[in-house]
mmCIF file of N, CA and C in Angstrom:
data_model
loop_
_atom_site.group_PDB
_atom_site.id
_atom_site.type_symbol
_atom_site.label_atom_id
_atom_site.label_comp_id
_atom_site.label_asym_id
_atom_site.label_seq_id
_atom_site.Cartn_x
_atom_site.Cartn_y
_atom_site.Cartn_z
ATOM 1 N N ASP U 1 -48.598 4.705 -33.544
ATOM 2 C CA ASP U 1 -49.701 4.642 -34.487
ATOM 3 C C ASP U 1 -49.954 3.213 -34.949
ATOM 4 N N THR U 2 -48.909 2.449 -35.140
ATOM 5 C CA THR U 2 -49.073 1.086 -35.646
ATOM 6 C C THR U 2 -49.966 0.263 -34.731
ATOM 7 N N MET U 3 -49.756 0.357 -33.433
ATOM 8 C CA MET U 3 -50.550 -0.433 -32.495
ATOM 9 C C MET U 3 -52.027 -0.060 -32.557
ATOM 10 N N GLN U 4 -52.319 1.186 -32.885
ATOM 11 C CA GLN U 4 -53.706 1.630 -32.957
ATOM 12 C C GLN U 4 -54.409 1.125 -34.213
ATOM 13 N N TYR U 5 -53.658 0.825 -35.269
ATOM 14 C CA TYR U 5 -54.250 0.418 -36.542
ATOM 15 C C TYR U 5 -54.273 -1.091 -36.773
ATOM 16 N N ILE U 6 -53.624 -1.853 -35.902
ATOM 17 C CA ILE U 6 -53.655 -3.310 -36.016
ATOM 18 C C ILE U 6 -55.068 -3.782 -35.676
ATOM 19 N N LYS U 7 -55.618 -4.685 -36.479
ATOM 20 C CA LYS U 7 -56.991 -5.145 -36.254
ATOM 21 C C LYS U 7 -57.121 -5.991 -34.992
ATOM 22 N N SER U 8 -56.116 -6.785 -34.682
ATOM 23 C CA SER U 8 -56.156 -7.618 -33.472
ATOM 24 C C SER U 8 -55.883 -6.758 -32.249
ATOM 25 N N PRO U 9 -56.498 -7.090 -31.101
ATOM 26 C CA PRO U 9 -56.188 -6.346 -29.881
ATOM 27 C C PRO U 9 -54.726 -6.559 -29.479
ATOM 28 N N VAL U 10 -54.102 -5.521 -28.982
ATOM 29 C CA VAL U 10 -52.698 -5.582 -28.568
ATOM 30 C C VAL U 10 -52.639 -5.470 -27.047
ATOM 31 N N SER U 11 -52.052 -6.477 -26.406
ATOM 32 C CA SER U 11 -51.843 -6.442 -24.958
ATOM 33 C C SER U 11 -50.469 -5.855 -24.678
ATOM 34 N N THR U 12 -50.376 -5.027 -23.646
ATOM 35 C CA THR U 12 -49.080 -4.502 -23.223
ATOM 36 C C THR U 12 -48.864 -4.912 -21.770
ATOM 37 N N VAL U 13 -47.659 -5.387 -21.475
ATOM 38 C CA VAL U 13 -47.326 -5.889 -20.146
ATOM 39 C C VAL U 13 -46.010 -5.263 -19.703
ATOM 40 N N VAL U 14 -45.998 -4.717 -18.480
ATOM 41 C CA VAL U 14 -44.761 -4.182 -17.911
ATOM 42 C C VAL U 14 -44.224 -5.193 -16.910
ATOM 43 N N MET U 15 -42.997 -5.657 -17.170
ATOM 44 C CA MET U 15 -42.265 -6.514 -16.239
ATOM 45 C C MET U 15 -40.973 -5.765 -15.941
ATOM 46 N N GLY U 16 -40.838 -5.248 -14.766
ATOM 47 C CA GLY U 16 -39.664 -4.445 -14.445
ATOM 48 C C GLY U 16 -40.027 -2.975 -14.514
ATOM 49 N N MET U 17 -39.580 -2.296 -15.578
ATOM 50 C CA MET U 17 -39.847 -0.862 -15.683
ATOM 51 C C MET U 17 -40.209 -0.467 -17.104
ATOM 52 N N ALA U 18 -41.211 0.410 -17.216
ATOM 53 C CA ALA U 18 -41.537 1.075 -18.482
ATOM 54 C C ALA U 18 -41.248 2.551 -18.243
ATOM 55 N N ALA U 19 -40.163 3.037 -18.810
ATOM 56 C CA ALA U 19 -39.738 4.409 -18.557
ATOM 57 C C ALA U 19 -39.829 5.233 -19.834
ATOM 58 N N SER U 20 -40.111 6.515 -19.645
ATOM 59 C CA SER U 20 -40.110 7.479 -20.743
ATOM 60 C C SER U 20 -41.050 7.029 -21.858
ATOM 61 N N ALA U 21 -40.537 6.765 -23.054
ATOM 62 C CA ALA U 21 -41.387 6.345 -24.174
ATOM 63 C C ALA U 21 -42.037 4.994 -23.901
ATOM 64 N N GLY U 22 -41.417 4.173 -23.061
ATOM 65 C CA GLY U 22 -42.014 2.887 -22.700
ATOM 66 C C GLY U 22 -43.360 3.059 -22.013
ATOM 67 N N SER U 23 -43.505 4.122 -21.225
ATOM 68 C CA SER U 23 -44.790 4.373 -20.570
ATOM 69 C C SER U 23 -45.859 4.734 -21.596
ATOM 70 N N LEU U 24 -45.462 5.393 -22.671
ATOM 71 C CA LEU U 24 -46.418 5.731 -23.732
ATOM 72 C C LEU U 24 -46.830 4.487 -24.509
ATOM 73 N N ILE U 25 -45.882 3.581 -24.734
ATOM 74 C CA ILE U 25 -46.203 2.328 -25.419
ATOM 75 C C ILE U 25 -47.196 1.521 -24.583
ATOM 76 N N LEU U 26 -47.015 1.519 -23.271
ATOM 77 C CA LEU U 26 -47.960 0.828 -22.390
ATOM 78 C C LEU U 26 -49.375 1.343 -22.614
ATOM 79 N N THR U 27 -49.558 2.637 -22.717
ATOM 80 C CA THR U 27 -50.898 3.214 -22.871
ATOM 81 C C THR U 27 -51.517 2.924 -24.232
ATOM 82 N N ALA U 28 -50.710 2.500 -25.199
ATOM 83 C CA ALA U 28 -51.234 2.208 -26.536
ATOM 84 C C ALA U 28 -51.870 0.827 -26.620
ATOM 85 N N GLY U 29 -51.751 0.034 -25.580
ATOM 86 C CA GLY U 29 -52.384 -1.286 -25.580
ATOM 87 C C GLY U 29 -53.898 -1.174 -25.509
ATOM 88 N N GLU U 30 -54.567 -2.256 -25.843
ATOM 89 C CA GLU U 30 -56.029 -2.315 -25.823
ATOM 90 C C GLU U 30 -56.537 -2.055 -24.406
ATOM 91 N N ALA U 31 -57.589 -1.261 -24.280
ATOM 92 C CA ALA U 31 -58.194 -1.006 -22.970
ATOM 93 C C ALA U 31 -58.571 -2.335 -22.328
ATOM 94 N N GLY U 32 -58.214 -2.498 -21.067
ATOM 95 C CA GLY U 32 -58.476 -3.745 -20.366
ATOM 96 C C GLY U 32 -57.381 -4.784 -20.543
ATOM 97 N N GLN U 33 -56.414 -4.502 -21.427
ATOM 98 C CA GLN U 33 -55.311 -5.437 -21.657
ATOM 99 C C GLN U 33 -53.961 -4.765 -21.427
ATOM 100 N N ARG U 34 -53.963 -3.705 -20.633
ATOM 101 C CA ARG U 34 -52.720 -3.030 -20.234
ATOM 102 C C ARG U 34 -52.405 -3.509 -18.819
ATOM 103 N N ILE U 35 -51.272 -4.152 -18.666
ATOM 104 C CA ILE U 35 -50.959 -4.803 -17.396
ATOM 105 C C ILE U 35 -49.581 -4.365 -16.913
ATOM 106 N N ALA U 36 -49.495 -4.065 -15.617
ATOM 107 C CA ALA U 36 -48.204 -3.861 -14.964
ATOM 108 C C ALA U 36 -48.155 -4.850 -13.807
ATOM 109 N N LEU U 37 -47.143 -5.692 -13.774
ATOM 110 C CA LEU U 37 -47.014 -6.674 -12.701
ATOM 111 C C LEU U 37 -46.879 -5.955 -11.360
ATOM 112 N N PRO U 38 -47.184 -6.631 -10.251
ATOM 113 C CA PRO U 38 -47.219 -5.976 -8.947
ATOM 114 C C PRO U 38 -45.958 -5.186 -8.581
ATOM 115 N N ASN U 39 -44.784 -5.655 -8.970
ATOM 116 C CA ASN U 39 -43.548 -4.952 -8.620
ATOM 117 C C ASN U 39 -42.986 -4.122 -9.770
ATOM 118 N N ALA U 40 -43.769 -3.952 -10.818
ATOM 119 C CA ALA U 40 -43.323 -3.150 -11.964
ATOM 120 C C ALA U 40 -43.410 -1.666 -11.626
ATOM 121 N N ARG U 41 -42.655 -0.894 -12.368
ATOM 122 C CA ARG U 41 -42.676 0.563 -12.201
ATOM 123 C C ARG U 41 -42.894 1.214 -13.559
ATOM 124 N N VAL U 42 -43.677 2.285 -13.548
ATOM 125 C CA VAL U 42 -43.900 3.081 -14.753
ATOM 126 C C VAL U 42 -43.405 4.485 -14.444
ATOM 127 N N MET U 43 -42.463 4.985 -15.241
ATOM 128 C CA MET U 43 -41.872 6.296 -15.004
ATOM 129 C C MET U 43 -42.283 7.256 -16.117
ATOM 130 N N VAL U 44 -42.955 8.329 -15.721
ATOM 131 C CA VAL U 44 -43.349 9.385 -16.653
ATOM 132 C C VAL U 44 -42.657 10.658 -16.181
ATOM 133 N N HIS U 45 -42.046 11.373 -17.091
ATOM 134 C CA HIS U 45 -41.367 12.604 -16.694
ATOM 135 C C HIS U 45 -41.870 13.780 -17.514
ATOM 136 N N GLN U 46 -41.537 14.970 -17.056
ATOM 137 C CA GLN U 46 -41.910 16.172 -17.790
ATOM 138 C C GLN U 46 -41.126 16.233 -19.091
ATOM 139 N N PRO U 47 -41.725 16.842 -20.121
ATOM 140 C CA PRO U 47 -40.988 16.985 -21.382
ATOM 141 C C PRO U 47 -39.759 17.866 -21.195
ATOM 142 N N SER U 48 -38.713 17.569 -21.944
ATOM 143 C CA SER U 48 -37.505 18.382 -21.891
ATOM 144 C C SER U 48 -36.897 18.446 -23.277
ATOM 145 N N GLY U 49 -36.008 19.376 -23.443
ATOM 146 C CA GLY U 49 -35.354 19.500 -24.740
ATOM 147 C C GLY U 49 -34.277 20.562 -24.690
ATOM 148 N N GLY U 50 -33.461 20.590 -25.702
ATOM 149 C CA GLY U 50 -32.433 21.605 -25.829
ATOM 150 C C GLY U 50 -32.573 22.270 -27.187
ATOM 151 N N PHE U 51 -32.323 23.544 -27.232
ATOM 152 C CA PHE U 51 -32.550 24.290 -28.466
ATOM 153 C C PHE U 51 -31.395 25.219 -28.765
ATOM 154 N N ARG U 52 -31.229 25.469 -30.057
ATOM 155 C CA ARG U 52 -30.306 26.496 -30.524
ATOM 156 C C ARG U 52 -31.025 27.259 -31.612
ATOM 157 N N GLY U 53 -30.633 28.472 -31.792
ATOM 158 C CA GLY U 53 -31.230 29.270 -32.855
ATOM 159 C C GLY U 53 -31.524 30.668 -32.371
ATOM 160 N N THR U 54 -32.370 31.344 -33.115
ATOM 161 C CA THR U 54 -32.734 32.713 -32.753
ATOM 162 C C THR U 54 -33.654 32.697 -31.540
ATOM 163 N N ALA U 55 -33.807 33.852 -30.928
ATOM 164 C CA ALA U 55 -34.683 33.958 -29.762
ATOM 165 C C ALA U 55 -36.108 33.544 -30.117
ATOM 166 N N SER U 56 -36.574 33.905 -31.308
ATOM 167 C CA SER U 56 -37.940 33.535 -31.695
ATOM 168 C C SER U 56 -38.063 32.024 -31.910
ATOM 169 N N ASP U 57 -37.004 31.370 -32.431
ATOM 170 C CA ASP U 57 -37.020 29.909 -32.570
ATOM 171 C C ASP U 57 -37.128 29.240 -31.202
ATOM 172 N N ILE U 58 -36.319 29.703 -30.267
ATOM 173 C CA ILE U 58 -36.315 29.132 -28.918
ATOM 174 C C ILE U 58 -37.662 29.370 -28.248
ATOM 175 N N GLU U 59 -38.223 30.548 -28.436
ATOM 176 C CA GLU U 59 -39.530 30.858 -27.852
ATOM 177 C C GLU U 59 -40.607 29.910 -28.399
ATOM 178 N N ARG U 60 -40.584 29.660 -29.705
ATOM 179 C CA ARG U 60 -41.567 28.766 -30.319
ATOM 180 C C ARG U 60 -41.436 27.346 -29.751
ATOM 181 N N HIS U 61 -40.207 26.861 -29.625
ATOM 182 C CA HIS U 61 -39.987 25.524 -29.056
ATOM 183 C C HIS U 61 -40.453 25.463 -27.602
ATOM 184 N N ALA U 62 -40.168 26.515 -26.845
ATOM 185 C CA ALA U 62 -40.596 26.554 -25.444
ATOM 186 C C ALA U 62 -42.119 26.516 -25.347
ATOM 187 N N GLU U 63 -42.800 27.239 -26.213
ATOM 188 C CA GLU U 63 -44.270 27.223 -26.219
ATOM 189 C C GLU U 63 -44.799 25.827 -26.536
ATOM 190 N N ASP U 64 -44.150 25.138 -27.467
ATOM 191 C CA ASP U 64 -44.565 23.770 -27.808
ATOM 192 C C ASP U 64 -44.411 22.832 -26.614
ATOM 193 N N ILE U 65 -43.300 22.952 -25.890
ATOM 194 C CA ILE U 65 -43.070 22.085 -24.731
ATOM 195 C C ILE U 65 -44.077 22.388 -23.628
ATOM 196 N N ILE U 66 -44.366 23.662 -23.405
ATOM 197 C CA ILE U 66 -45.353 24.027 -22.379
ATOM 198 C C ILE U 66 -46.722 23.467 -22.754
ATOM 199 N N ALA U 67 -47.090 23.545 -24.030
ATOM 200 C CA ALA U 67 -48.372 22.991 -24.481
ATOM 201 C C ALA U 67 -48.395 21.471 -24.312
ATOM 202 N N THR U 68 -47.276 20.803 -24.588
ATOM 203 C CA THR U 68 -47.188 19.350 -24.434
ATOM 204 C C THR U 68 -47.333 18.958 -22.970
ATOM 205 N N LYS U 69 -46.767 19.742 -22.085
ATOM 206 C CA LYS U 69 -46.812 19.454 -20.654
ATOM 207 C C LYS U 69 -48.245 19.482 -20.127
ATOM 208 N N ARG U 70 -49.086 20.319 -20.720
ATOM 209 C CA ARG U 70 -50.478 20.430 -20.251
ATOM 210 C C ARG U 70 -51.198 19.189 -20.627
#
């Protein structure tokens, strides 16, 4: 959220790898100022998580993850 509210444009640059949350930070940069160097890698994976609790708690968490995946 902070990057979206800063008045100055924010450039994001990937040198090496932007993995997991790093890939999300890359997308928060100003349009046209998001850069990945030629040999950089961006890794995005499916959401995952572990849960404990009642069956209804686990079901609710599973529904949230499925919605996030879409």
